[in-house]
Amino acid sequence: MWEEKFRLVYRVKPMDLASAGSASSQIKVELQRNGIEEDVVRKVGIICFEAEMNMILYSTGGKLKVEVWPDRIEILAEDDGPGIEDLQKAMEPGYSTAPPWAQDYGFGAGMGFPNMKQNSDVFDVETKPGEGTRIHSVVYRSKDNETP
Ligand SMILES: Nc1ncnc2c1ncn2[C@@H]1O[C@H](COP(=O)(O)OP(=O)(O)O)[C@@H](O)[C@H]1O
Ligand SMILES: [Mg+2]
């Protein structure tokens, strides 16, 4: 009963604004198709979209992985660099290093991390300058079903 049901894995390419948001929208469709609760799909969609956009805008590329468990959804976003120098500052609402060309597309409000955190039940970020960034997020599927 407690085993993983299925997982989705997408590769995210850097600077690829043409397909921006495609991994997270495919994830939403797959979760909906599999009967995952509407509010859970909405939260997971937001978290995945923000993580995907950050990988596209700021990283050299990475991987977005979503695991579906009976009681929760696990999200793992891992990239290959360049990492974040000052994570505490990067997590502050409104902080952004988005380049002007990305701002022209409406990105760079500095709300990605705050949004990911707000929509997650568990949220942690590991980053190492020069190496990469790893985001782990958990969204519980229902209060009655939370892990003991
Ligand atoms: N995967 C990443 N790799 C390197 N830097 C990142 C990554 N994700 C976020 N950042 C840094 O954290 C800042 C804040 O991110 P975020 O809260 O999503 O706001 P925004 O994307 O609007 O800048 C970014 O401007 C960037 O400097
Ligand atoms: Mg962002």
Tab-separated table of C-alpha atoms and ligand atoms in Angstrom:
chain	number	residue	atom	x	y	z
A	1	MET	CA	0.000	0.000	0.000
A	2	TRP	CA	2.887	2.365	0.706
A	3	GLU	CA	4.919	1.715	-2.399
A	4	GLU	CA	5.585	4.306	-5.061
A	5	LYS	CA	2.919	4.355	-7.766
A	6	PHE	CA	4.807	5.958	-10.643
A	7	ARG	CA	7.369	8.571	-11.488
A	8	LEU	CA	7.864	11.199	-14.170
A	9	VAL	CA	11.285	12.474	-15.224
A	10	TYR	CA	11.999	15.406	-17.529
A	11	ARG	CA	15.270	16.891	-18.722
A	12	VAL	CA	15.348	20.700	-18.615
A	13	LYS	CA	17.607	22.516	-21.044
A	14	PRO	CA	19.202	25.887	-20.260
A	15	MET	CA	18.080	29.072	-22.059
A	16	ASP	CA	15.259	27.172	-23.744
A	17	LEU	CA	12.495	29.761	-23.424
A	18	ALA	CA	10.650	28.253	-26.402
A	19	SER	CA	9.729	25.198	-24.350
A	20	ALA	CA	9.564	27.053	-21.034
A	21	GLY	CA	6.986	25.463	-18.787
A	22	SER	CA	6.509	22.392	-20.956
A	23	ALA	CA	7.847	19.897	-18.412
A	24	SER	CA	5.662	21.303	-15.641
A	25	SER	CA	2.548	21.388	-17.827
A	26	GLN	CA	3.123	17.781	-18.938
A	27	ILE	CA	3.518	16.822	-15.286
A	28	LYS	CA	0.171	18.490	-14.491
A	29	VAL	CA	-1.549	16.621	-17.328
A	30	GLU	CA	-0.100	13.263	-16.220
A	31	LEU	CA	-1.132	13.820	-12.596
A	32	GLN	CA	-4.654	14.853	-13.622
A	33	ARG	CA	-4.925	11.848	-15.930
A	34	ASN	CA	-4.038	9.610	-13.004
A	35	GLY	CA	-6.715	11.035	-10.752
A	36	ILE	CA	-4.503	13.030	-8.388
A	37	GLU	CA	-6.486	15.528	-6.299
A	38	GLU	CA	-7.051	18.911	-7.966
A	39	ASP	CA	-5.483	21.058	-5.207
A	40	VAL	CA	-2.440	18.762	-5.106
A	41	VAL	CA	-2.007	19.020	-8.889
A	42	ARG	CA	-2.231	22.814	-8.631
A	43	LYS	CA	0.463	23.008	-5.932
A	44	VAL	CA	2.779	20.536	-7.671
A	45	GLY	CA	2.279	22.461	-10.944
A	46	ILE	CA	3.385	25.740	-9.344
A	47	ILE	CA	6.425	24.182	-7.650
A	48	CYS	CA	7.507	22.397	-10.842
A	49	PHE	CA	6.980	25.491	-12.996
A	50	GLU	CA	9.119	27.694	-10.730
A	51	ALA	CA	11.854	25.067	-10.471
A	52	GLU	CA	11.787	24.492	-14.236
A	53	MET	CA	11.975	28.228	-15.010
A	54	ASN	CA	14.907	28.682	-12.649
A	55	MET	CA	16.772	25.833	-14.303
A	56	ILE	CA	16.116	27.351	-17.726
A	57	LEU	CA	17.105	30.890	-16.718
A	58	TYR	CA	19.941	30.321	-14.260
A	59	SER	CA	21.408	26.854	-14.618
A	60	THR	CA	23.370	24.884	-17.163
A	61	GLY	CA	20.517	22.380	-17.287
A	62	GLY	CA	19.088	19.725	-15.076
A	63	LYS	CA	16.398	17.238	-14.324
A	64	LEU	CA	12.910	17.496	-12.881
A	65	LYS	CA	11.604	14.352	-11.204
A	66	VAL	CA	8.162	13.760	-9.729
A	67	GLU	CA	7.290	10.663	-7.722
A	68	VAL	CA	3.707	9.761	-6.936
A	69	TRP	CA	3.159	7.961	-3.643
A	70	PRO	CA	-0.176	6.972	-2.098
A	71	ASP	CA	0.081	9.705	0.541
A	72	ARG	CA	2.235	12.365	-1.167
A	73	ILE	CA	4.004	13.739	-4.216
A	74	GLU	CA	7.789	14.079	-4.078
A	75	ILE	CA	9.464	16.632	-6.337
A	76	LEU	CA	13.173	16.688	-7.017
A	77	ALA	CA	14.775	19.374	-9.176
A	78	GLU	CA	18.476	18.918	-9.696
A	79	ASP	CA	20.814	20.930	-11.879
A	80	ASP	CA	24.485	20.829	-12.807
A	81	GLY	CA	25.428	24.370	-11.863
A	82	PRO	CA	26.428	27.080	-11.269
A	83	GLY	CA	24.846	26.857	-7.803
A	84	ILE	CA	23.744	29.788	-5.646
A	85	GLU	CA	26.271	31.980	-3.843
A	86	ASP	CA	23.919	33.375	-1.169
A	87	LEU	CA	20.930	31.066	-0.763
A	88	GLN	CA	19.342	33.052	2.065
A	89	LYS	CA	19.269	36.155	-0.105
A	90	ALA	CA	18.015	34.219	-3.144
A	91	MET	CA	15.061	32.940	-1.103
A	92	GLU	CA	13.948	36.446	-0.118
A	93	PRO	CA	10.761	37.665	-1.829
A	94	GLY	CA	11.655	40.082	-4.620
A	95	TYR	CA	15.297	39.087	-4.975
A	96	SER	CA	16.220	38.299	-8.566
A	97	THR	CA	19.241	38.234	-10.827
A	98	ALA	CA	17.134	37.732	-13.963
A	99	PRO	CA	18.860	39.289	-16.988
A	100	PRO	CA	17.035	42.046	-18.926
A	101	TRP	CA	16.088	39.688	-21.777
A	102	ALA	CA	14.246	37.450	-19.301
A	103	GLN	CA	12.571	40.451	-17.673
A	104	ASP	CA	11.224	41.359	-21.112
A	105	TYR	CA	9.324	38.051	-21.015
A	106	GLY	CA	7.917	38.850	-17.589
A	107	PHE	CA	10.321	36.746	-15.530
A	108	GLY	CA	12.352	38.001	-12.589
A	109	ALA	CA	9.798	39.009	-9.969
A	110	GLY	CA	11.856	37.165	-7.385
A	111	MET	CA	8.867	35.160	-6.184
A	112	GLY	CA	9.889	31.697	-7.403
A	113	PHE	CA	11.413	30.434	-4.166
A	114	PRO	CA	8.708	32.002	-1.949
A	115	ASN	CA	6.014	30.392	-4.152
A	116	MET	CA	7.691	26.984	-4.081
A	117	LYS	CA	8.019	27.160	-0.312
A	118	GLN	CA	4.451	28.326	0.214
A	119	ASN	CA	2.994	25.482	-1.838
A	120	SER	CA	5.162	22.760	-0.282
A	121	ASP	CA	4.596	20.818	2.937
A	122	VAL	CA	8.314	20.021	3.033
A	123	PHE	CA	10.812	22.211	1.225
A	124	ASP	CA	14.575	22.149	1.214
A	125	VAL	CA	17.304	23.451	-1.015
A	126	GLU	CA	20.881	22.290	-1.189
A	127	THR	CA	23.284	24.288	-3.270
A	128	LYS	CA	27.009	24.507	-3.784
A	129	PRO	CA	28.556	27.308	-5.817
A	130	GLY	CA	30.362	25.794	-8.793
A	131	GLU	CA	28.490	22.513	-8.469
A	132	GLY	CA	24.723	22.831	-8.606
A	133	THR	CA	21.382	23.149	-6.907
A	134	ARG	CA	19.028	20.493	-5.635
A	135	ILE	CA	15.474	21.240	-4.556
A	136	HIS	CA	13.389	18.718	-2.668
A	137	SER	CA	9.705	19.354	-2.108
A	138	VAL	CA	6.865	17.247	-0.749
A	139	VAL	CA	3.139	17.872	-1.157
A	140	TYR	CA	0.860	15.666	0.956
A	141	ARG	CA	-2.179	14.282	-0.822
A	142	SER	CA	-4.511	14.403	2.143
A	143	LYS	CA	-4.384	15.220	5.821
A	144	ASP	CA	-5.768	11.792	6.778
A	145	ASN	CA	-3.092	10.121	4.764
A	146	GLU	CA	0.061	11.848	5.989
A	147	THR	CA	3.048	9.662	6.742
A	148	PRO	CA	3.049	8.543	10.378
B	1	LIG	N1	18.745	26.656	-10.185
B	1	LIG	C1	19.372	27.819	-9.921
B	1	LIG	N2	20.690	27.965	-10.183
B	1	LIG	C2	21.330	29.133	-9.896
B	1	LIG	N3	20.715	30.223	-9.380
B	1	LIG	C3	19.393	30.129	-9.105
B	1	LIG	C4	18.656	28.933	-9.360
B	1	LIG	N4	17.373	29.140	-8.973
B	1	LIG	C5	17.317	30.392	-8.499
B	1	LIG	N5	18.518	31.010	-8.573
B	1	LIG	C6	18.845	32.372	-8.089
B	1	LIG	O1	17.867	32.752	-7.122
B	1	LIG	C7	17.213	33.961	-7.516
B	1	LIG	C8	15.777	33.981	-7.036
B	1	LIG	O2	15.001	32.982	-7.686
B	1	LIG	P1	13.412	33.115	-7.723
B	1	LIG	O3	12.907	33.266	-6.336
B	1	LIG	O4	12.867	31.989	-8.524
B	1	LIG	O5	13.159	34.500	-8.480
B	1	LIG	P2	13.377	34.884	-10.016
B	1	LIG	O6	13.418	33.623	-10.822
B	1	LIG	O7	12.217	35.752	-10.368
B	1	LIG	O8	14.694	35.614	-10.079
B	1	LIG	C9	17.391	34.010	-9.020
B	1	LIG	O9	17.289	35.319	-9.537
B	1	LIG	C10	18.793	33.428	-9.179
B	1	LIG	O10	19.764	34.397	-8.890
B	2	MG	MG	12.309	31.954	-10.551
